[in-house]
GROMACS .gro file of C-alpha atoms in nm:
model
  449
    1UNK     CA    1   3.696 -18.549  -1.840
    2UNK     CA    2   3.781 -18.786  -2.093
    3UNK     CA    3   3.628 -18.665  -2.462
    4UNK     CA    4   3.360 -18.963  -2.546
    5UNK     CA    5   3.368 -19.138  -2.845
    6UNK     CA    6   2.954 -19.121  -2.891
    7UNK     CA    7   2.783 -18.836  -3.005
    8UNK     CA    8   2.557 -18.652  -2.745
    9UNK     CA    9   2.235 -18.581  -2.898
   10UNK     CA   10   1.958 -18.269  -2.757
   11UNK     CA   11   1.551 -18.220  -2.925
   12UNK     CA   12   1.545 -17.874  -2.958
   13UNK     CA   13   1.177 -17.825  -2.912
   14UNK     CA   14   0.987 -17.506  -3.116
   15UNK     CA   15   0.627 -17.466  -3.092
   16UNK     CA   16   0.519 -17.679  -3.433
   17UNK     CA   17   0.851 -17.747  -3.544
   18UNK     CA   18   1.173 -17.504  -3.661
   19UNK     CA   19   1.069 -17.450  -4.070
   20UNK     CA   20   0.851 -17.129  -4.034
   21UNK     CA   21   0.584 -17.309  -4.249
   22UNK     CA   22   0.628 -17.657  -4.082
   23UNK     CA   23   0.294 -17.644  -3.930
   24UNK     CA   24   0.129 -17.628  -4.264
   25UNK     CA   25   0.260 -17.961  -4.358
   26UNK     CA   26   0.012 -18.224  -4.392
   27UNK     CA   27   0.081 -18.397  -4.114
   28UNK     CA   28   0.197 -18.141  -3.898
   29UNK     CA   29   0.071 -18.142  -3.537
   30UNK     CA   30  -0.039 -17.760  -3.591
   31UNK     CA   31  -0.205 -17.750  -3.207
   32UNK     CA   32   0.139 -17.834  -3.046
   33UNK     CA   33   0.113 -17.510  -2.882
   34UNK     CA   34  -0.209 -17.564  -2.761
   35UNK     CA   35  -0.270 -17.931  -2.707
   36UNK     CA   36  -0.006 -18.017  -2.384
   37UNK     CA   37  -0.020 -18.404  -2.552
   38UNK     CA   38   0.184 -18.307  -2.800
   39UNK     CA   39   0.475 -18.224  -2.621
   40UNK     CA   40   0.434 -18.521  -2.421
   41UNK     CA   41   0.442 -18.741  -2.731
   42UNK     CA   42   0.789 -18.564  -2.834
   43UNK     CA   43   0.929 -18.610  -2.514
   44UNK     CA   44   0.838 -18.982  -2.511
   45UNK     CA   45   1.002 -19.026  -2.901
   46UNK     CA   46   1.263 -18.840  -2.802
   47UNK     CA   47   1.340 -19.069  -2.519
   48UNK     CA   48   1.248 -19.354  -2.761
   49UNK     CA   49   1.560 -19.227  -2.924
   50UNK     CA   50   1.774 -19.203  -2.643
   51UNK     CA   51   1.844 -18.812  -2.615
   52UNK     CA   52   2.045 -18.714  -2.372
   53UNK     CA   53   1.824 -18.391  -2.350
   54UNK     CA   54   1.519 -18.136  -2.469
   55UNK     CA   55   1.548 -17.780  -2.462
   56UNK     CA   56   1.264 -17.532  -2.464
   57UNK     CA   57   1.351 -17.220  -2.547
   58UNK     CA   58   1.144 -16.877  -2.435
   59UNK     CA   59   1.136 -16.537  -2.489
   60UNK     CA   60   0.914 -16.348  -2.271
   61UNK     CA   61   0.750 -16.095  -2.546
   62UNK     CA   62   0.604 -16.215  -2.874
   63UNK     CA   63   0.850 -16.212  -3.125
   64UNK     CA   64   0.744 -15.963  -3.438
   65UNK     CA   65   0.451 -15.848  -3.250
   66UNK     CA   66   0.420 -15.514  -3.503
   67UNK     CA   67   0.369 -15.719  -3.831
   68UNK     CA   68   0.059 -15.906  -3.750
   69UNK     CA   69   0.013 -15.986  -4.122
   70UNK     CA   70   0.331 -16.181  -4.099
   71UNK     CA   71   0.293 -16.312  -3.738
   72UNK     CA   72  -0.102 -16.433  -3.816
   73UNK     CA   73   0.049 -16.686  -4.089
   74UNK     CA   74   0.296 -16.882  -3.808
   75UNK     CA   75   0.273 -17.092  -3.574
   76UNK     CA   76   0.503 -16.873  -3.314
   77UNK     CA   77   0.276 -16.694  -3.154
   78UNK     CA   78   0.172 -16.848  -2.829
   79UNK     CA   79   0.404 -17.150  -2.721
   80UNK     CA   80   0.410 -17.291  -2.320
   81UNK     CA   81   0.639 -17.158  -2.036
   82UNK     CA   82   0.882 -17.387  -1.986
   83UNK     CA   83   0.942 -17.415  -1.623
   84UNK     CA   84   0.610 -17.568  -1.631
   85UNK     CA   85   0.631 -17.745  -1.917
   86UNK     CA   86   0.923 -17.934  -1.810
   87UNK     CA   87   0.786 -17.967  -1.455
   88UNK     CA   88   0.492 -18.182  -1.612
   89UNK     CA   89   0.709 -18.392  -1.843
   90UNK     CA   90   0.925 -18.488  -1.591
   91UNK     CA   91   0.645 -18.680  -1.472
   92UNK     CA   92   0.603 -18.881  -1.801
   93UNK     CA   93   0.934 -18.946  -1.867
   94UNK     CA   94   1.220 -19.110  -1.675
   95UNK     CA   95   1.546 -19.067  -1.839
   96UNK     CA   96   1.579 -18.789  -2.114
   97UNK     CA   97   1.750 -18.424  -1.975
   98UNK     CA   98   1.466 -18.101  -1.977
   99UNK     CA   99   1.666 -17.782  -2.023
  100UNK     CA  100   1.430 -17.469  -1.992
  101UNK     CA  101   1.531 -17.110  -2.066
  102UNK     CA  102   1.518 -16.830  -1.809
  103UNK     CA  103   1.654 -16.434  -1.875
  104UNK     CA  104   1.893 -16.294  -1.646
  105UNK     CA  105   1.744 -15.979  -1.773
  106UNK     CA  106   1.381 -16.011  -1.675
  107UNK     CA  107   1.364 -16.223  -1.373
  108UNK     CA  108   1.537 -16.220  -1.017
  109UNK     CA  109   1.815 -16.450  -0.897
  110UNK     CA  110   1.631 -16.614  -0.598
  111UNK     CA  111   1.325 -16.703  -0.792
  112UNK     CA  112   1.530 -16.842  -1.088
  113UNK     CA  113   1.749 -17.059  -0.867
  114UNK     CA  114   1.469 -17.144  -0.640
  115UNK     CA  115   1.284 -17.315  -0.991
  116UNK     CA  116   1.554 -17.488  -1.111
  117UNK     CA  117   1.662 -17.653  -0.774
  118UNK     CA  118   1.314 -17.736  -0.736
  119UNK     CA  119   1.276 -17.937  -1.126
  120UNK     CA  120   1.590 -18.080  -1.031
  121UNK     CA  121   1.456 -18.261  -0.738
  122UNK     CA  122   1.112 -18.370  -0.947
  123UNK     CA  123   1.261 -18.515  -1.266
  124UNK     CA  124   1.528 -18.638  -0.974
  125UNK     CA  125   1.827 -18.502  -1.095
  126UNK     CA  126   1.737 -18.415  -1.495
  127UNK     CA  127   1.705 -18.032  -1.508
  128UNK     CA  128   1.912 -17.791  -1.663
  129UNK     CA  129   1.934 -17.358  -1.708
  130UNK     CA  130   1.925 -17.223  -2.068
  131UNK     CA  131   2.090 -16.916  -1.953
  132UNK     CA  132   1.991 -16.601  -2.162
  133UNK     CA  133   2.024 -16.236  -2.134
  134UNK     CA  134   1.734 -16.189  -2.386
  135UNK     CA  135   1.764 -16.028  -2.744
  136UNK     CA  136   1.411 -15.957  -2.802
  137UNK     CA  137   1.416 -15.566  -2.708
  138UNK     CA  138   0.973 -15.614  -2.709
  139UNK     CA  139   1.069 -15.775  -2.361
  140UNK     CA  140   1.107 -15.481  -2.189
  141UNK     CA  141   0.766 -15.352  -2.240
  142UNK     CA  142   0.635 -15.625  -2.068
  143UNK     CA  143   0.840 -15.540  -1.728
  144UNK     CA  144   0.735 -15.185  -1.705
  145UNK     CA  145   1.080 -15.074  -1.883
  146UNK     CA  146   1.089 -14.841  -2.161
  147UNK     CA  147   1.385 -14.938  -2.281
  148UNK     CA  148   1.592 -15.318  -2.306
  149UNK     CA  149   1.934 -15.279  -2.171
  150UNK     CA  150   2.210 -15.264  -2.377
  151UNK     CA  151   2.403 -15.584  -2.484
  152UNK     CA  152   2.712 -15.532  -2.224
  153UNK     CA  153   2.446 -15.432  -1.933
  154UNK     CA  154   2.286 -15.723  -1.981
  155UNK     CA  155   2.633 -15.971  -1.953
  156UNK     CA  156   2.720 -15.754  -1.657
  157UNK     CA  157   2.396 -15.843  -1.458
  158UNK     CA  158   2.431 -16.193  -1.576
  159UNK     CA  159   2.742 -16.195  -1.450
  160UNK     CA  160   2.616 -16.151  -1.098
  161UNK     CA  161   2.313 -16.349  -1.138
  162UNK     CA  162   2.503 -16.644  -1.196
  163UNK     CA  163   2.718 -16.610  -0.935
  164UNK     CA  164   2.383 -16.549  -0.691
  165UNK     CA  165   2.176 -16.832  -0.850
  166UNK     CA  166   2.511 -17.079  -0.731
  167UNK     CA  167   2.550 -16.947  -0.420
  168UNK     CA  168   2.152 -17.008  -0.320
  169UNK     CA  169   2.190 -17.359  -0.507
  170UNK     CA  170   2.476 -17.387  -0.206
  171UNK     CA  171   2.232 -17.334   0.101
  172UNK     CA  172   2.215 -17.626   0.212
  173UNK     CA  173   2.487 -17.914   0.260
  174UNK     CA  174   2.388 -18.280   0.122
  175UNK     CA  175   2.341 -18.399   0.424
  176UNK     CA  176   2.139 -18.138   0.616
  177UNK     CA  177   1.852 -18.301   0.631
  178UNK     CA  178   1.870 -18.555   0.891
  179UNK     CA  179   1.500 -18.633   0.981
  180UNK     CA  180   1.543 -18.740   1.312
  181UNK     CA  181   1.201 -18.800   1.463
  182UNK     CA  182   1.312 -18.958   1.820
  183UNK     CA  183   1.546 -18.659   1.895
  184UNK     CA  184   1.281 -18.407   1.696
  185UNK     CA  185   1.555 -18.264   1.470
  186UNK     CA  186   1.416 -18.267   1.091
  187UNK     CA  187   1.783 -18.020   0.931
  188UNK     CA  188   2.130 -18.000   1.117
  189UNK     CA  189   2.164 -17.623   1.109
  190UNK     CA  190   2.556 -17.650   1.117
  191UNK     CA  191   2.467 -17.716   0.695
  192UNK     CA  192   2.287 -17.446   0.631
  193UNK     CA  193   2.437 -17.107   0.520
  194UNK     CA  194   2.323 -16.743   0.426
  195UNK     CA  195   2.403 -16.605   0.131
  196UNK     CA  196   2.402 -16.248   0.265
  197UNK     CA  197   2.525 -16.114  -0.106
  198UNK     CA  198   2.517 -15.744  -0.172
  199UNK     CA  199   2.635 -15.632  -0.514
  200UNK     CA  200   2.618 -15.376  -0.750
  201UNK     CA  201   2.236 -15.543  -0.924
  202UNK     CA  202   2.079 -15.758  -0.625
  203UNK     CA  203   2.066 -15.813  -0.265
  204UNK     CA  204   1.953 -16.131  -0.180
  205UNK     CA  205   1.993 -16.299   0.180
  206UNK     CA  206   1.900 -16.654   0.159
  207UNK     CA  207   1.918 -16.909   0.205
  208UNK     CA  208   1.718 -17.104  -0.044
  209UNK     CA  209   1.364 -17.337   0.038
  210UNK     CA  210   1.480 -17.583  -0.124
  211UNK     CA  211   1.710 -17.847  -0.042
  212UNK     CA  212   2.076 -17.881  -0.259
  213UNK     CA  213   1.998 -18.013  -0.600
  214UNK     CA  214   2.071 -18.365  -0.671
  215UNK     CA  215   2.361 -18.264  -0.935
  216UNK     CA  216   2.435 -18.055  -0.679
  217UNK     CA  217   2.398 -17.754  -0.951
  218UNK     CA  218   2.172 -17.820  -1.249
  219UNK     CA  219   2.325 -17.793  -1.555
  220UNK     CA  220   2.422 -17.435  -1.728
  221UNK     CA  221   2.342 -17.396  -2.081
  222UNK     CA  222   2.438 -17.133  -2.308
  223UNK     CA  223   2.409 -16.969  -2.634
  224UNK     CA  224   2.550 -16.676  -2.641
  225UNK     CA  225   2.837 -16.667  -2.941
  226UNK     CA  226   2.931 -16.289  -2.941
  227UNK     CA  227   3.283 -16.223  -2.774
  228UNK     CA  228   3.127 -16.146  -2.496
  229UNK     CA  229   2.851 -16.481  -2.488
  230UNK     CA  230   3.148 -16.633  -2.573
  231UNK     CA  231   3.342 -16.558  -2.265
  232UNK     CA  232   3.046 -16.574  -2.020
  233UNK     CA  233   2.967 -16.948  -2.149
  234UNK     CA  234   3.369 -17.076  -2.125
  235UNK     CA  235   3.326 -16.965  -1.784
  236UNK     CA  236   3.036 -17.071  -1.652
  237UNK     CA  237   2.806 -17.345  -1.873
  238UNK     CA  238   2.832 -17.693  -1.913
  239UNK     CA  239   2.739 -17.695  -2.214
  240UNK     CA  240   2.736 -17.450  -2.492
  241UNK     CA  241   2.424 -17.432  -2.768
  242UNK     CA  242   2.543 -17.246  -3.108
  243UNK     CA  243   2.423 -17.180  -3.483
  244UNK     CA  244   2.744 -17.296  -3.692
  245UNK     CA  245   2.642 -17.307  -4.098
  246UNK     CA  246   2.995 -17.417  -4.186
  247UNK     CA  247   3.253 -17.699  -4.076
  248UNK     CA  248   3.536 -17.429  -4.038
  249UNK     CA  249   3.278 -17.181  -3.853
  250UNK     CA  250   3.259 -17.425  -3.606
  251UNK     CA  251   3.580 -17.575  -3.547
  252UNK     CA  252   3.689 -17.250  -3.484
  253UNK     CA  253   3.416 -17.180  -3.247
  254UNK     CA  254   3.541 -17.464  -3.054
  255UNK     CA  255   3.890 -17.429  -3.050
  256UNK     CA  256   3.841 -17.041  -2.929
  257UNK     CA  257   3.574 -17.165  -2.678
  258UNK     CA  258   3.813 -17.454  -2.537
  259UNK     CA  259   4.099 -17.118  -2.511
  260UNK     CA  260   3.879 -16.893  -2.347
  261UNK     CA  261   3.770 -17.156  -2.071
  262UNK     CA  262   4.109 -17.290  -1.973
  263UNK     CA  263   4.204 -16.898  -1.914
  264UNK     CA  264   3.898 -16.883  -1.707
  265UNK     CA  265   4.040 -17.147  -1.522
  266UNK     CA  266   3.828 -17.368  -1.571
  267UNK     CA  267   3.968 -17.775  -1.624
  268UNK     CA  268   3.723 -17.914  -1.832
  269UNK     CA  269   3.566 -17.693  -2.170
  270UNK     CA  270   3.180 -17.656  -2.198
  271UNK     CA  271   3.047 -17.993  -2.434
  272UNK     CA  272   2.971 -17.743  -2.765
  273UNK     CA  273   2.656 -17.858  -2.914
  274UNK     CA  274   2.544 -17.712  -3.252
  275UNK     CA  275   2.215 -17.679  -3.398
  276UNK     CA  276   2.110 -17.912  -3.714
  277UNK     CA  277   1.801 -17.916  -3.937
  278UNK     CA  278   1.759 -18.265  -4.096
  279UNK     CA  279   1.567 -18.352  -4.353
  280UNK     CA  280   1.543 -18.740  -4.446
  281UNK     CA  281   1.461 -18.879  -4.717
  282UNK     CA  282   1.545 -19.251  -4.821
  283UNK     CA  283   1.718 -19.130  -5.090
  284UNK     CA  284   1.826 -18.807  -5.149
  285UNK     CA  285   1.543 -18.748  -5.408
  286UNK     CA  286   1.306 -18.821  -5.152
  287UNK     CA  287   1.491 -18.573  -4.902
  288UNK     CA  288   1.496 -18.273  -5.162
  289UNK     CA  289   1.145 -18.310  -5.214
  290UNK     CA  290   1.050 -18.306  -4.855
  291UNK     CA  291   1.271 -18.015  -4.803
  292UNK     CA  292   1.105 -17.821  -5.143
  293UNK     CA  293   0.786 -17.933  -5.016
  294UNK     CA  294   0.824 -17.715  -4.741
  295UNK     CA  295   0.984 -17.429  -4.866
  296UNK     CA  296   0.713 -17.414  -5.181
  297UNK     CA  297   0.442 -17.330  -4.836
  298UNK     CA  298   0.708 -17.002  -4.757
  299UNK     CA  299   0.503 -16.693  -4.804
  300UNK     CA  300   0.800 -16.408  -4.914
  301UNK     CA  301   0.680 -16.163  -4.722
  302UNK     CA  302   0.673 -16.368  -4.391
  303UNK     CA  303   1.054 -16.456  -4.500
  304UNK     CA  304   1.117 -16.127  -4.479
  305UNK     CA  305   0.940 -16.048  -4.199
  306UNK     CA  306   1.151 -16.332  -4.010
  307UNK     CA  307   1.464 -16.206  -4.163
  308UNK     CA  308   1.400 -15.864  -4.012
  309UNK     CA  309   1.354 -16.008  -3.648
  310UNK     CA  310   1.695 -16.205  -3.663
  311UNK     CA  311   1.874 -15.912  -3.818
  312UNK     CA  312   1.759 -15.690  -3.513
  313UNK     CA  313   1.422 -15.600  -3.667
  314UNK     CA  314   1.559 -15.451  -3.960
  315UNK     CA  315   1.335 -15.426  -4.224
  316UNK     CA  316   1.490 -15.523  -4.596
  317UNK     CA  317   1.115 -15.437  -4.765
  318UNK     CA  318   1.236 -15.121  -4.965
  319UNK     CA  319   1.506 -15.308  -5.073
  320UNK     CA  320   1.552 -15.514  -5.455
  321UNK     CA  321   1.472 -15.875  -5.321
  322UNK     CA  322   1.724 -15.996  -5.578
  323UNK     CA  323   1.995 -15.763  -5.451
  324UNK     CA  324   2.269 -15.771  -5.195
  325UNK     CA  325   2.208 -15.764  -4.819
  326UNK     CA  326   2.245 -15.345  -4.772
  327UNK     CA  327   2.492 -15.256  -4.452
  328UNK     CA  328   2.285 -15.273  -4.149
  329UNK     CA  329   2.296 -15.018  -3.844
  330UNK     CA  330   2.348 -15.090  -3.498
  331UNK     CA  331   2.135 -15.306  -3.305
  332UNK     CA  332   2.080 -15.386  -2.954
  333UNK     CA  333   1.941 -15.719  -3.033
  334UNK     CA  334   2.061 -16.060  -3.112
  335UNK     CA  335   2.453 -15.996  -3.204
  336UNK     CA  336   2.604 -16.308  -3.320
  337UNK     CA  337   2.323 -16.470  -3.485
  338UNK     CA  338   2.300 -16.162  -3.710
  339UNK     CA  339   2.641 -16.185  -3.740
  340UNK     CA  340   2.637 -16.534  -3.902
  341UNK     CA  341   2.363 -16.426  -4.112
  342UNK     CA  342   2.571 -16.119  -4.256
  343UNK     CA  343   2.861 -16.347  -4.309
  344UNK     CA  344   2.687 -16.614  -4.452
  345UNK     CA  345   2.544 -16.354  -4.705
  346UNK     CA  346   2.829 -16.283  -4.811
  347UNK     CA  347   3.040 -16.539  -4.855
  348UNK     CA  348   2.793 -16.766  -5.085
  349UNK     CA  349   2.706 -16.401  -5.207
  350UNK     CA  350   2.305 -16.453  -5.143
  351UNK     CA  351   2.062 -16.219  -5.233
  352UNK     CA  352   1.801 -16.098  -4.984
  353UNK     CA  353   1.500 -16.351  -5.121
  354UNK     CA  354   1.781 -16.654  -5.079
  355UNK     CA  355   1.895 -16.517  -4.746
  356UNK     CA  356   1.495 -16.458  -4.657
  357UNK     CA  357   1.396 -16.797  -4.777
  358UNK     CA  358   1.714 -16.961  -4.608
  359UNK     CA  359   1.673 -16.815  -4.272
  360UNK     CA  360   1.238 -16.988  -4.266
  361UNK     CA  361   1.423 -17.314  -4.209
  362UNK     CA  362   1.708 -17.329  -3.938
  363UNK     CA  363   1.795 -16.947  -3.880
  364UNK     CA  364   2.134 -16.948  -3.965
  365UNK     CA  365   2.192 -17.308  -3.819
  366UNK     CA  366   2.314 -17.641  -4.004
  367UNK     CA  367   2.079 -17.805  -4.307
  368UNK     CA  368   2.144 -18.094  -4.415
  369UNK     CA  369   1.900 -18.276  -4.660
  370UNK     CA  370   1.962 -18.633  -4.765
  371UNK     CA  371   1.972 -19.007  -4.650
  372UNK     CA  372   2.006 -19.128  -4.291
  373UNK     CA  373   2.394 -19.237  -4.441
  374UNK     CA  374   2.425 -18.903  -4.538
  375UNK     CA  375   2.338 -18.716  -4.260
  376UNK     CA  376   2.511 -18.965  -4.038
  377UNK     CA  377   2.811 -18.870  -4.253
  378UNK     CA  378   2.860 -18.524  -4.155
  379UNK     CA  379   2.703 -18.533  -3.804
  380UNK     CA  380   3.032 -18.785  -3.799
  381UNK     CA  381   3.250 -18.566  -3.939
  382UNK     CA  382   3.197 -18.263  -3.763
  383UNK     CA  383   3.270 -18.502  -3.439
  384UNK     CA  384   3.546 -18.632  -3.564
  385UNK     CA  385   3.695 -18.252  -3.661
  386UNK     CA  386   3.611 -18.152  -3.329
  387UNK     CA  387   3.356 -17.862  -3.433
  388UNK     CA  388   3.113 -18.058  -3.220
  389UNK     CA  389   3.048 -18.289  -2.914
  390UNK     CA  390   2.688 -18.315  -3.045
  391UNK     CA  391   2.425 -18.175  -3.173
  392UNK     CA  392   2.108 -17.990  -3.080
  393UNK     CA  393   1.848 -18.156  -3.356
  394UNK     CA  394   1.581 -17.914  -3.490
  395UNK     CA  395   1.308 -18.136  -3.697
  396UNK     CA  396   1.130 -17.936  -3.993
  397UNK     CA  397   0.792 -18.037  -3.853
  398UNK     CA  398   0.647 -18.203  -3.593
  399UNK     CA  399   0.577 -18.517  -3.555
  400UNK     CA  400   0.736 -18.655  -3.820
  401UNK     CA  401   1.035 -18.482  -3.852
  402UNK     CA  402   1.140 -18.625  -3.528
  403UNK     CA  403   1.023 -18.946  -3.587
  404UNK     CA  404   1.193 -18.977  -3.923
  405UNK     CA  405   1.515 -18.876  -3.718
  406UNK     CA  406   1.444 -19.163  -3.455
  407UNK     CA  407   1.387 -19.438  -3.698
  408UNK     CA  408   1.674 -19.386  -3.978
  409UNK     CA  409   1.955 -19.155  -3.859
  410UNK     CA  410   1.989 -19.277  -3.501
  411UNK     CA  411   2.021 -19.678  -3.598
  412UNK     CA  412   2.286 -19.532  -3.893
  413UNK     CA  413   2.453 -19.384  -3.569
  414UNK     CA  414   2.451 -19.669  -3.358
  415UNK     CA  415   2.594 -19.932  -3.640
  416UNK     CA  416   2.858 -19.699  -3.604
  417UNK     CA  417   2.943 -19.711  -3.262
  418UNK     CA  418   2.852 -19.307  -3.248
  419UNK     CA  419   2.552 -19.328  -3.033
  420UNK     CA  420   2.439 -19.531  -2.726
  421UNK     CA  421   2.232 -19.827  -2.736
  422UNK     CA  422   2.091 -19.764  -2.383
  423UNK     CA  423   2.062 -19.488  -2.160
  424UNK     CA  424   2.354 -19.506  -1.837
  425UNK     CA  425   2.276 -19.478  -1.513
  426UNK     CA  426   2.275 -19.168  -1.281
  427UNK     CA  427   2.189 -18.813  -1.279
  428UNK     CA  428   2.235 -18.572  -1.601
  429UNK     CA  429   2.554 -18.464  -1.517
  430UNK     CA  430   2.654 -18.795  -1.468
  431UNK     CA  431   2.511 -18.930  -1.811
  432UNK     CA  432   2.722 -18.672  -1.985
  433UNK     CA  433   3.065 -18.675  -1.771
  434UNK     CA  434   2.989 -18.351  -1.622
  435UNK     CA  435   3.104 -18.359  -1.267
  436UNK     CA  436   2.872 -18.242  -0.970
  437UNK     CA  437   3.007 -17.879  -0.883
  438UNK     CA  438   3.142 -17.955  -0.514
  439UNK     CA  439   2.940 -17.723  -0.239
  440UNK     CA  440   3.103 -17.347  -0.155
  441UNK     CA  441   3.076 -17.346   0.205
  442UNK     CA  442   3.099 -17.027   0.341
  443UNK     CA  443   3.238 -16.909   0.698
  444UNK     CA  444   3.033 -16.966   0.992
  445UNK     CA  445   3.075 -16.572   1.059
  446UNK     CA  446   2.883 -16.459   0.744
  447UNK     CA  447   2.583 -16.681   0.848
  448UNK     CA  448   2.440 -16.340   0.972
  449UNK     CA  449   2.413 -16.024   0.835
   0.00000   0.00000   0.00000
């Protein structure tokens, strides 16, 4: 696979928006959790705007659940499931990618492939697996567990899971289904195969209800950036999601990423798409008071409060706000985000309140707050540096965050030649130069158990 000269361009959807007090903007769509309209307006400007895709992301627990006093003054405390979400918009929309999230930790193989081969065939070959292992530890009350499993356990059932979830999107060749009505055949059984897989997490027979996936697999996304997310996505996602802050961050993320999956054997890397939070202004006066407009709604204690959940639910209360970031112990929960965070602090020497107030915006992924030229300018760059194929956008608020995105940054884009004028033809995998994983037959023998 060739490296494309355009930029490949992803909505990352959150609830109201990704600036923890985006929904209190005046013309914030506040109800986008609870009005299913919403979303399909976002999905149709995003298409307006040629994505390639939108990615839902999920956790299945409600993230800082203990500190209702912060939680009551977001907007992140319901949002939709996004199998079903993405289900529905693949009914009003006809070209744009829908990546939903799924745990390997809290869900079983068979259902999760089952789902995805499924949305594949309704949005006709547009779906895509967010792949996660889960950080939120409050998960595991919610799946009669008392405890979450520890980082490594989790990659280890992943592992496996992945390996399952392919082999079930295998069941069935392309061309099983020969719907012959004169000779009353409606599947040749000589393409259809058992998975019969017994390993150390799951036994699962097969074969799948659900014919082979028009991309043959849907695509695998990732976002794990620990060593070990790291070497899980280079060997097994198409394309990679990260939180980069810095240009040298992230060209070094790619260049160990590209390493890691040619000695997994793998020909082609993952397309490495980071997160960006833009703010546009039509000059940059405008931008920095759109950006300080939102910040100035930032209550400190809910900045905290959000800190504390990306650290690992550490809380920085008894703290000096105006200090350093203290050593932090262990955690079980998300590694490298609080990783970048820790870094971060310490390289532009932040104190907690400018870490706090920092992280209510884009969580330890890329600002950038100026013109369309300007933005354009370093989405360019990055490209151009290889620290990115593309980027995952993450508007402030909705709608106009996106919209503002849509209307000034992408026409900068395409005057540059960085960005398609029209969406190509085909299936996801085909829009983006993936190719469509070729079917693992197995032998006829291990049809039975």
């Amino acid at each position: 696979m060739t490296r494309s000269s355009k930029l490949r361009l992803g909505l990352f959807v959150q609830e109201t928006g990704h600036h923890i007090a985006g929904w209190r903007h005046p013309h914030a769509h506040a109800d986008a959790a609870l009005d299913f309209d919403r979303y399909v307006d976002l999905a149709r400007e995003a298409e307006r705007g040629l994505f390639d895709l939108l990615f839902i992301q999920d956790s299945s627990a409600m993230r800082g659940a203990n500190d209702l006093d912060a939680l009551h003054r977001t907007a992140r405390a319901v949002t939709w499931e996004p199998l079903t979400t993405l289900a529905a918009l693949s009914q009003v929309t006809s070209r744009i990618g829908l990546i939903g999230t799924a745990t390997t930790t809290y869900n079983e193989p068979y259902q999760v492939a089952r789902q995805f081969a499924s949305l594949d065939r309704i949005s006709r070959g547009r779906s895509g697996w967010n792949l996660v292992t889960s950080n939120n530890e409050a998960e595991a009350a919610n799946f009669s567990r008392e405890t979450h499993l520890a980082h490594a356990d989790r990659y280890a059932r992943a592992e496996e899971f992945v390996d399952v979830v392919k082999g079930l999107w295998d069941s069935w060749a392309d061309d099983s289904f020969v719907l012959d009505k004169a000779g009353g055949r409606y599947f040749d059984p000589g393409g259809l195969q058992f998975l019969a897989h017994r390993g150390e997490h799951f036994q699962v027979r097969g074969p799948l209800t659900v014919a082979r996936p028009p991309q043959g697999h849907p695509l695998l996304v990732q976002a794990g950036s620990s060593p070990t997310g790291r070497a899980f996505g280079a060997a097994h996602a198409d394309i990679i999601f990260t939180a980069q802050s810095s240009l040298a961050d992230a060209r070094a993320f790619v260049a160990d990423l590209r390493e890691r999956a040619f000695a997994a054997g793998r020909v082609h890397a993952p397309l490495v798409m980071p997160g960006i939070m833009p703010v546009v202004g039509r000059t940059d006066e405008e931008a920095r008071e759109k950006f300080a407009q939102l910040q100035n709604l930032v209550d400190i204690d809910l900045a905290l409060a959000t800190l504390a959940t990306t650290l690992g639910e550490f809380d920085l209360r008894a703290y000096p706000l105006d200090g350093p970031l203290p050593e932090l112990p262990p955690a079980n929960g998300p590694q490298s985000r609080r990783a970048l965070l820790v870094d971060m602090a310490k390289r532009e020497n932040l104190t907690i309140r400018e870490l706090a107030l920092r992280v209510t915006g884009a969580r330890g992924h890329l600002v950038v707050v100026g013109t369309a030229v300007e933005i354009a300018d370093v989405m360019e760059h990055w490209f151009d540096e290889h620290a990115a194929d593309g980027f995952n956008v993450m508007p402030t608020h909705f709608p106009d965050g996106l919209r503002d995105f849509v209307d000034e940054v992408v026409p900068e884009l395409q005057r540059r030649g960085r960005y398609g004028t029209q969406y190509a033809e085909g299936t996801l995998r085909e829009r983006l130069g993936l190719s469509r994983p070729h079917r693992q037959a197995r032998a006829q023998g291990e049809r039975d158990e």
